[in-house]
């Protein structure tokens, strides 16, 4: 599967015959903006839900969940793990913008399953500074979903923790499998 911004096979970096990938994205935005009409929405999600998911490029969350523009807040990071910054975003989403439900989505074949905290040490050796953030790698995707649900449910900053559910998205079938929080 390719997209309009895809880099041709065999490219070694982000430069193509037509410029950088970023140049192609900016050109695509120009075409988008030419046909754009203001949908008249505000920042409050219509469905009052926030989705926290991995940044993996294989996850088309809106298509997989049947969502339209304006339906949800989407928060993505490596692994879809609930970090302090995710709690920050969820807190703003709930307290300032009216969301009540939280859906957590990890996926099969996640790159964080092959990393370890050694990655931070390697970065420190390369650049001379240890990252202040944790890699948040994991070996068991279900257990990491449970841990993420627990982090959300126990956060003192989130007033709505009664509808928090976690899932694993299968990148081969496209199906979600719910994870029992127990």
Coordinates of C-alpha atoms in Angstrom, one line a residue:
X1 CA 0.0 0.0 0.0
X2 CA 1.3 3.4 -0.9
X3 CA 0.1 6.9 -0.2
X4 CA 0.5 10.2 -2.1
X5 CA 3.4 11.1 0.1
X6 CA 5.1 7.7 -0.1
X7 CA 8.8 7.7 -0.8
X8 CA 9.7 5.5 -3.8
X9 CA 11.1 2.0 -3.0
X10 CA 14.9 2.0 -2.6
X11 CA 15.2 5.6 -1.3
X12 CA 17.9 5.9 1.2
X13 CA 16.7 9.1 2.9
X14 CA 13.8 11.6 2.9
X15 CA 14.9 13.2 -0.4
X16 CA 13.2 12.3 -3.7
X17 CA 13.4 13.5 -7.3
X18 CA 10.7 16.0 -6.5
X19 CA 12.3 17.3 -3.3
X20 CA 12.0 16.1 0.3
X21 CA 9.1 14.1 1.7
X22 CA 8.1 17.3 3.6
X23 CA 8.0 19.2 0.3
X24 CA 5.6 16.6 -1.0
X25 CA 3.5 16.9 2.2
X26 CA 3.3 20.7 1.8
X27 CA 2.3 20.3 -1.8
X28 CA -0.4 17.8 -0.8
X29 CA -1.7 20.3 1.8
X30 CA -2.0 23.0 -0.9
X31 CA -4.3 20.7 -2.9
X32 CA -6.2 19.8 0.3
X33 CA -6.6 23.5 1.3
X34 CA -7.8 24.5 -2.2
X35 CA -10.9 22.3 -1.7
X36 CA -11.2 22.8 2.0
X37 CA -14.3 24.2 3.6
X38 CA -14.6 25.0 7.3
X39 CA -16.6 22.2 8.9
X40 CA -17.8 24.7 11.6
X41 CA -16.6 22.4 14.5
X42 CA -15.0 23.3 17.7
X43 CA -12.4 21.3 19.5
X44 CA -14.8 19.3 21.6
X45 CA -15.1 15.7 20.2
X46 CA -18.6 14.8 19.2
X47 CA -18.4 11.3 20.7
X48 CA -16.8 12.6 24.0
X49 CA -14.0 10.0 23.6
X50 CA -10.2 10.1 23.6
X51 CA -8.2 7.4 21.8
X52 CA -4.6 6.7 22.9
X53 CA -2.8 4.6 20.3
X54 CA 0.6 3.7 19.0
X55 CA 2.1 5.9 16.3
X56 CA 2.7 2.9 14.0
X57 CA 2.0 3.8 10.4
X58 CA -0.1 0.7 9.9
X59 CA -2.8 1.9 12.2
X60 CA -5.5 3.9 10.4
X61 CA -7.5 4.6 13.5
X62 CA -10.3 6.6 11.9
X63 CA -11.0 3.9 9.4
X64 CA -10.5 1.0 11.8
X65 CA -12.9 2.5 14.4
X66 CA -15.4 4.0 11.9
X67 CA -14.6 7.6 13.1
X68 CA -15.2 10.8 11.2
X69 CA -13.5 14.2 11.6
X70 CA -14.5 15.7 14.9
X71 CA -15.5 12.4 16.6
X72 CA -12.6 12.0 19.0
X73 CA -9.3 13.2 20.3
X74 CA -6.4 11.1 19.1
X75 CA -3.2 10.9 21.2
X76 CA -0.4 8.8 19.7
X77 CA 3.1 7.9 20.8
X78 CA 5.5 5.0 20.4
X79 CA 3.7 2.0 21.8
X80 CA 0.5 3.9 22.8
X81 CA 1.8 3.8 26.3
X82 CA 0.3 6.0 29.0
X83 CA 3.1 8.4 29.9
X84 CA 3.0 11.6 31.9
X85 CA 2.4 13.5 28.7
X86 CA -0.5 11.3 27.7
X87 CA -2.0 12.0 31.2
X88 CA -1.5 15.7 30.5
X89 CA -3.3 15.4 27.2
X90 CA -6.1 13.3 28.6
X91 CA -6.6 15.7 31.5
X92 CA -7.0 18.6 29.1
X93 CA -9.3 16.5 26.9
X94 CA -11.5 15.7 29.8
X95 CA -11.4 18.8 31.9
X96 CA -11.4 21.4 29.2
X97 CA -13.0 19.7 26.2
X98 CA -15.6 17.4 27.6
X99 CA -14.4 13.8 26.9
X100 CA -15.5 11.1 29.2
X101 CA -14.5 7.8 27.6
X102 CA -10.9 6.6 27.0
X103 CA -9.9 3.9 24.5
X104 CA -6.4 2.5 24.6
X105 CA -5.0 0.7 21.6
X106 CA -1.7 -1.2 21.3
X107 CA -1.0 -3.6 18.5
X108 CA 0.6 -6.8 17.4
X109 CA 4.2 -6.6 16.1
X110 CA 5.0 -3.4 17.9
X111 CA 8.6 -2.1 17.7
X112 CA 8.7 -1.5 21.4
X113 CA 8.6 -5.3 21.9
X114 CA 12.2 -5.5 20.5
X115 CA 13.7 -2.5 22.3
X116 CA 15.0 -2.4 25.9
X117 CA 16.0 0.4 28.2
X118 CA 19.5 -0.3 26.8
X119 CA 18.4 2.0 23.9
X120 CA 18.7 4.9 26.3
X121 CA 22.2 3.9 27.2
X122 CA 23.2 3.6 23.5
X123 CA 21.8 7.1 22.9
X124 CA 23.8 8.4 25.8
X125 CA 27.0 6.9 24.4
X126 CA 26.3 8.4 21.0
X127 CA 25.2 11.9 21.9
X128 CA 26.7 12.4 25.3
X129 CA 23.5 12.9 27.1
X130 CA 21.1 10.4 28.7
X131 CA 17.4 10.9 27.6
X132 CA 15.2 12.1 30.4
X133 CA 12.4 9.8 29.1
X134 CA 11.9 6.1 29.5
X135 CA 11.7 3.9 26.4
X136 CA 8.6 2.1 27.9
X137 CA 9.4 -1.1 26.1
X138 CA 7.5 -4.2 26.9
X139 CA 7.4 -8.0 26.1
X140 CA 3.8 -8.7 26.7
X141 CA 1.4 -6.5 24.8
X142 CA -1.7 -7.5 26.9
X143 CA 0.1 -6.8 30.2
X144 CA 1.2 -3.4 28.8
X145 CA -2.4 -2.5 27.9
X146 CA -3.4 -3.5 31.5
X147 CA -0.6 -1.3 32.9
X148 CA -1.8 1.6 30.7
X149 CA -5.4 1.1 31.8
X150 CA -4.2 1.1 35.5
X151 CA -2.2 4.3 35.0
X152 CA -5.4 6.1 33.6
X153 CA -7.7 4.7 36.3
X154 CA -5.4 5.8 39.1
X155 CA -4.5 9.3 37.9
X156 CA -5.8 11.9 40.3
X157 CA -6.1 14.4 37.4
X158 CA -8.7 12.5 35.4
X159 CA -12.2 12.9 36.7
X160 CA -13.8 10.3 34.3
X161 CA -12.2 6.8 34.7
X162 CA -15.3 4.6 34.7
X163 CA -15.2 4.0 30.9
X164 CA -11.6 3.1 30.2
X165 CA -11.1 0.1 27.9
X166 CA -8.0 -1.4 26.3
X167 CA -7.5 -3.3 23.1
X168 CA -4.8 -4.9 20.9
X169 CA -5.1 -4.2 17.2
X170 CA -4.1 -7.1 15.0
X171 CA -2.0 -5.5 12.1
X172 CA -2.7 -8.6 9.9
X173 CA -6.4 -8.9 10.3
X174 CA -7.4 -5.4 11.3
X175 CA -9.4 -6.7 14.2
X176 CA -9.4 -5.3 17.8
X177 CA -9.2 -7.7 20.7
X178 CA -10.3 -6.4 24.1
X179 CA -7.9 -6.9 27.0
X180 CA -9.4 -7.9 30.3
X181 CA -8.2 -5.4 32.9
X182 CA -7.9 -8.0 35.6

